[in-house]
PDB file of C-alpha atoms in Angstrom:
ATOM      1  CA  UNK A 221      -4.346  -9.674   3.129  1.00 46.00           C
ATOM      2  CA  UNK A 222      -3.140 -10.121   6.599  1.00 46.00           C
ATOM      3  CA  UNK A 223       0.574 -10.293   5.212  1.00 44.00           C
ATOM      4  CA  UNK A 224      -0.052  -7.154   2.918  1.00 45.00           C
ATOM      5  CA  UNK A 225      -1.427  -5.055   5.694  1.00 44.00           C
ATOM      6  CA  UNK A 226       0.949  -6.484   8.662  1.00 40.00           C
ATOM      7  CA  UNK A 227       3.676  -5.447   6.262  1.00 44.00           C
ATOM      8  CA  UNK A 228       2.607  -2.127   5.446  1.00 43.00           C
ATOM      9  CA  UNK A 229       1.992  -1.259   9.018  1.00 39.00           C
ATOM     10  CA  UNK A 230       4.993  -2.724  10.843  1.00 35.00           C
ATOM     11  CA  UNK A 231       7.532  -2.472   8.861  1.00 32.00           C
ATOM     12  CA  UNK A 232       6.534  -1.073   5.446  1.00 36.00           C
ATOM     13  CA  UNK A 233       6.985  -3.789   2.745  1.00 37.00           C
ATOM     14  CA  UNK A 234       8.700  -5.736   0.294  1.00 35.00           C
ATOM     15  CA  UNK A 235      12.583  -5.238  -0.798  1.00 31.00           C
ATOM     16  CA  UNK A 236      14.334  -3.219  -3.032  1.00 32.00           C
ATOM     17  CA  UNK A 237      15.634  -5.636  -5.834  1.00 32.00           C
ATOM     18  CA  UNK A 238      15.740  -3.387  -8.525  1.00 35.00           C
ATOM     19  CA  UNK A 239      15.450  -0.150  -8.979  1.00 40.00           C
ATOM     20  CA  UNK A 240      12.407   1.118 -10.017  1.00 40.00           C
ATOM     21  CA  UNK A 241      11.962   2.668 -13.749  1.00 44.00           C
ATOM     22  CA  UNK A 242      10.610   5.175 -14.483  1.00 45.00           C
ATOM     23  CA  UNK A 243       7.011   3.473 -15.706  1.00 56.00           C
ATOM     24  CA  UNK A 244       6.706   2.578 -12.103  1.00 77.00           C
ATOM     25  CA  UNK A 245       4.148   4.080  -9.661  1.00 94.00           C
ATOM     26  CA  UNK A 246       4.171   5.690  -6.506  1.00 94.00           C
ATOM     27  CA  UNK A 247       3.256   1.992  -4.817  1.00 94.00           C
ATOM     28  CA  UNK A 248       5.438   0.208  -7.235  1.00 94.00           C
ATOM     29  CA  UNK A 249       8.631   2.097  -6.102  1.00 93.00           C
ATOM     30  CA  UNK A 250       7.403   2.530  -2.246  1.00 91.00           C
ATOM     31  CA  UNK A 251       7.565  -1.408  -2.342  1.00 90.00           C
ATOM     32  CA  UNK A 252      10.983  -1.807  -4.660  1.00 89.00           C
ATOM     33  CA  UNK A 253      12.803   0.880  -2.234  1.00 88.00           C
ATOM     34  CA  UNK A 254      11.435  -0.813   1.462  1.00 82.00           C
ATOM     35  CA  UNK A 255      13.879  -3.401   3.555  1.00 76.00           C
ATOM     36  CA  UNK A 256      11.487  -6.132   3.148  1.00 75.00           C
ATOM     37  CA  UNK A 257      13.116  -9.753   2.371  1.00 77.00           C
ATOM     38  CA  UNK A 258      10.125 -10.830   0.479  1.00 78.00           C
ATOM     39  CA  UNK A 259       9.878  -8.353  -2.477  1.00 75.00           C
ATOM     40  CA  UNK A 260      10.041  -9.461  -6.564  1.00 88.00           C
ATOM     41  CA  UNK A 261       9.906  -6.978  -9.380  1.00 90.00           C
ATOM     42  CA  UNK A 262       6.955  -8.743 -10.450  1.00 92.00           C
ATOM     43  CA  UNK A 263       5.217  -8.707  -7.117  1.00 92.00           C
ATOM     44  CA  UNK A 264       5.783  -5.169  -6.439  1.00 93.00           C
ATOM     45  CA  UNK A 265       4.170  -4.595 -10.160  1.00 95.00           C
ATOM     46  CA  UNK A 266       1.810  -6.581  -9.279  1.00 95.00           C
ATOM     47  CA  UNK A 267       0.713  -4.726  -6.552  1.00 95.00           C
ATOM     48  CA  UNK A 268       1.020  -1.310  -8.392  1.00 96.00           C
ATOM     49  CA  UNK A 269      -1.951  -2.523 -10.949  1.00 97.00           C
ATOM     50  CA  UNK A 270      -4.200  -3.518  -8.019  1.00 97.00           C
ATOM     51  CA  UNK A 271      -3.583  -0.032  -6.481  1.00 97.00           C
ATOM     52  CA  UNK A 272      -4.373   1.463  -9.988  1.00 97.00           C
ATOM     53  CA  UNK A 273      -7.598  -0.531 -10.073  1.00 96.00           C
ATOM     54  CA  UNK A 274      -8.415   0.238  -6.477  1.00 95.00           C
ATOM     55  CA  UNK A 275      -7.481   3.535  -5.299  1.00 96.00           C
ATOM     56  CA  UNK A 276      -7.011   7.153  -6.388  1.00 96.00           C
ATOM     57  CA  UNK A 277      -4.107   8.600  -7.574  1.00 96.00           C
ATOM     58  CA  UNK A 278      -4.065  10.530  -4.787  1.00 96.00           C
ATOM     59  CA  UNK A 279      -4.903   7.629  -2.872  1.00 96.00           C
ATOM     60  CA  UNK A 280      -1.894   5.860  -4.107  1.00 96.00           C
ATOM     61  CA  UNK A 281       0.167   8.627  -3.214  1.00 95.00           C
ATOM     62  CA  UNK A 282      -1.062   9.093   0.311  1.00 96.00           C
ATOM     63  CA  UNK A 283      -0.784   5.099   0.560  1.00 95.00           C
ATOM     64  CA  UNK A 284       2.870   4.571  -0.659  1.00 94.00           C
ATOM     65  CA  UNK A 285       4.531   7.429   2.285  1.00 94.00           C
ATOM     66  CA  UNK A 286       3.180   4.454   4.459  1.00 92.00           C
ATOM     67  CA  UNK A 287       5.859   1.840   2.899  1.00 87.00           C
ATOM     68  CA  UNK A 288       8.506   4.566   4.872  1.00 87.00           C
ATOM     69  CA  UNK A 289       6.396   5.413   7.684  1.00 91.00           C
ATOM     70  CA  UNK A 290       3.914   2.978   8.789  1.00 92.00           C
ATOM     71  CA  UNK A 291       2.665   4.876  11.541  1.00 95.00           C
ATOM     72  CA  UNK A 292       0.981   7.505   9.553  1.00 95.00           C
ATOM     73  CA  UNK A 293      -1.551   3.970   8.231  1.00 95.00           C
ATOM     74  CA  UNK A 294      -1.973   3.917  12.085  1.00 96.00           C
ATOM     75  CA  UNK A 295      -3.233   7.686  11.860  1.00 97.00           C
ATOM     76  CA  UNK A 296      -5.686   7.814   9.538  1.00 97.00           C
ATOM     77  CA  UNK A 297      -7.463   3.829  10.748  1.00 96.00           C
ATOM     78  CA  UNK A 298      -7.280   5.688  14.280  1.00 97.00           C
ATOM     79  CA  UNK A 299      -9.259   8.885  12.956  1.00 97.00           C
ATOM     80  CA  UNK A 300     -12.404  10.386  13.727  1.00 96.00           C
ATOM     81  CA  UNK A 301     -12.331  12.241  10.247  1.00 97.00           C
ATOM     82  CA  UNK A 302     -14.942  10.449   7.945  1.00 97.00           C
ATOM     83  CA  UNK A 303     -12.567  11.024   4.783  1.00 96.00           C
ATOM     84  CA  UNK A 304      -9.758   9.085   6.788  1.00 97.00           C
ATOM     85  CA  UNK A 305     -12.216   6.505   7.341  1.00 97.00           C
ATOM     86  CA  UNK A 306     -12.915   6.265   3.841  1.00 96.00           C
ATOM     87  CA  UNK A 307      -9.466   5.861   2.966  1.00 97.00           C
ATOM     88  CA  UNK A 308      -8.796   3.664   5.571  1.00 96.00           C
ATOM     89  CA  UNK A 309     -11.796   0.944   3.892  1.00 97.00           C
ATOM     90  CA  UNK A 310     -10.822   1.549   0.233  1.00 96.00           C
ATOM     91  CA  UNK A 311      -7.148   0.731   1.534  1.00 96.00           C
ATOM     92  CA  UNK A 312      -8.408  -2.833   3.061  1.00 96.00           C
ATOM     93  CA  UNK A 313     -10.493  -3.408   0.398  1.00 97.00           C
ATOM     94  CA  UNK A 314      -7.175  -3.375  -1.881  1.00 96.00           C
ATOM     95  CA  UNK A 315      -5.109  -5.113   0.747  1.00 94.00           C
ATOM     96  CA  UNK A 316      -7.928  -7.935   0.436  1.00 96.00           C
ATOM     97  CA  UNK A 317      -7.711  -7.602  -3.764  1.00 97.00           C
ATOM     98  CA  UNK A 318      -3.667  -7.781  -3.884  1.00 95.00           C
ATOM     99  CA  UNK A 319      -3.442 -10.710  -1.101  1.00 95.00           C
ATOM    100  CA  UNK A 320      -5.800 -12.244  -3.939  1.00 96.00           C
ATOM    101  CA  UNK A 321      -4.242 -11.369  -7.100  1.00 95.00           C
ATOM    102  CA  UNK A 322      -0.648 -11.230  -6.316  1.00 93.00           C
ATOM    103  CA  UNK A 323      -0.010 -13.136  -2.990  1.00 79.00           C
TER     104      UNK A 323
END
């Protein structure tokens, strides 16, 4: 987890070693297209079916802009707003569940 979410707030994470197809999702393809040194195909899919098990689809959405601009993830865990908060927990919660499954 700590890798996952350092990644995804610093830098936005993983590398783009292929391009994504088109059966990708929004997290898969955030991941594939960052400038992070430590990306696989499989990883990156990997972490597209934890998002699928763990968040929204328009959680997934919100959460992949956050691969290009980290500081938005900074936003909403700095909110007052009690939906940002909610996010912000549900977004842990699958950092914790892909450092698991696919770390």
């Amino acid at each position: 987890m700590k890798f996952l979410l350092t990644a995804a707030l610093c830098a936005g994470f993983l590398t783009a070693l292929a391009p994504a197809g088109a059966e990708a999702g929004a997290i898969e393809r955030a991941c594939r297209q960052s400038d992070r040194t430590a990306a696989s195909p499989g990883l990156c899919s990997c972490i597209q079916k934890v998002a699928n098990r763990s968040l929204t689809r328009a959680e997934r959405k919100t959460v992949s802009k956050w691969f290009g601009d980290p500081h938005q993830a900074q936003v909403v865990r700095q909110s007052s707003s009690r939906t940002d908060e909610r996010l912000w927990l549900r977004y842990k919660a699958f950092g914790d569940h892909a450092a698991r499954s696919c770390g």
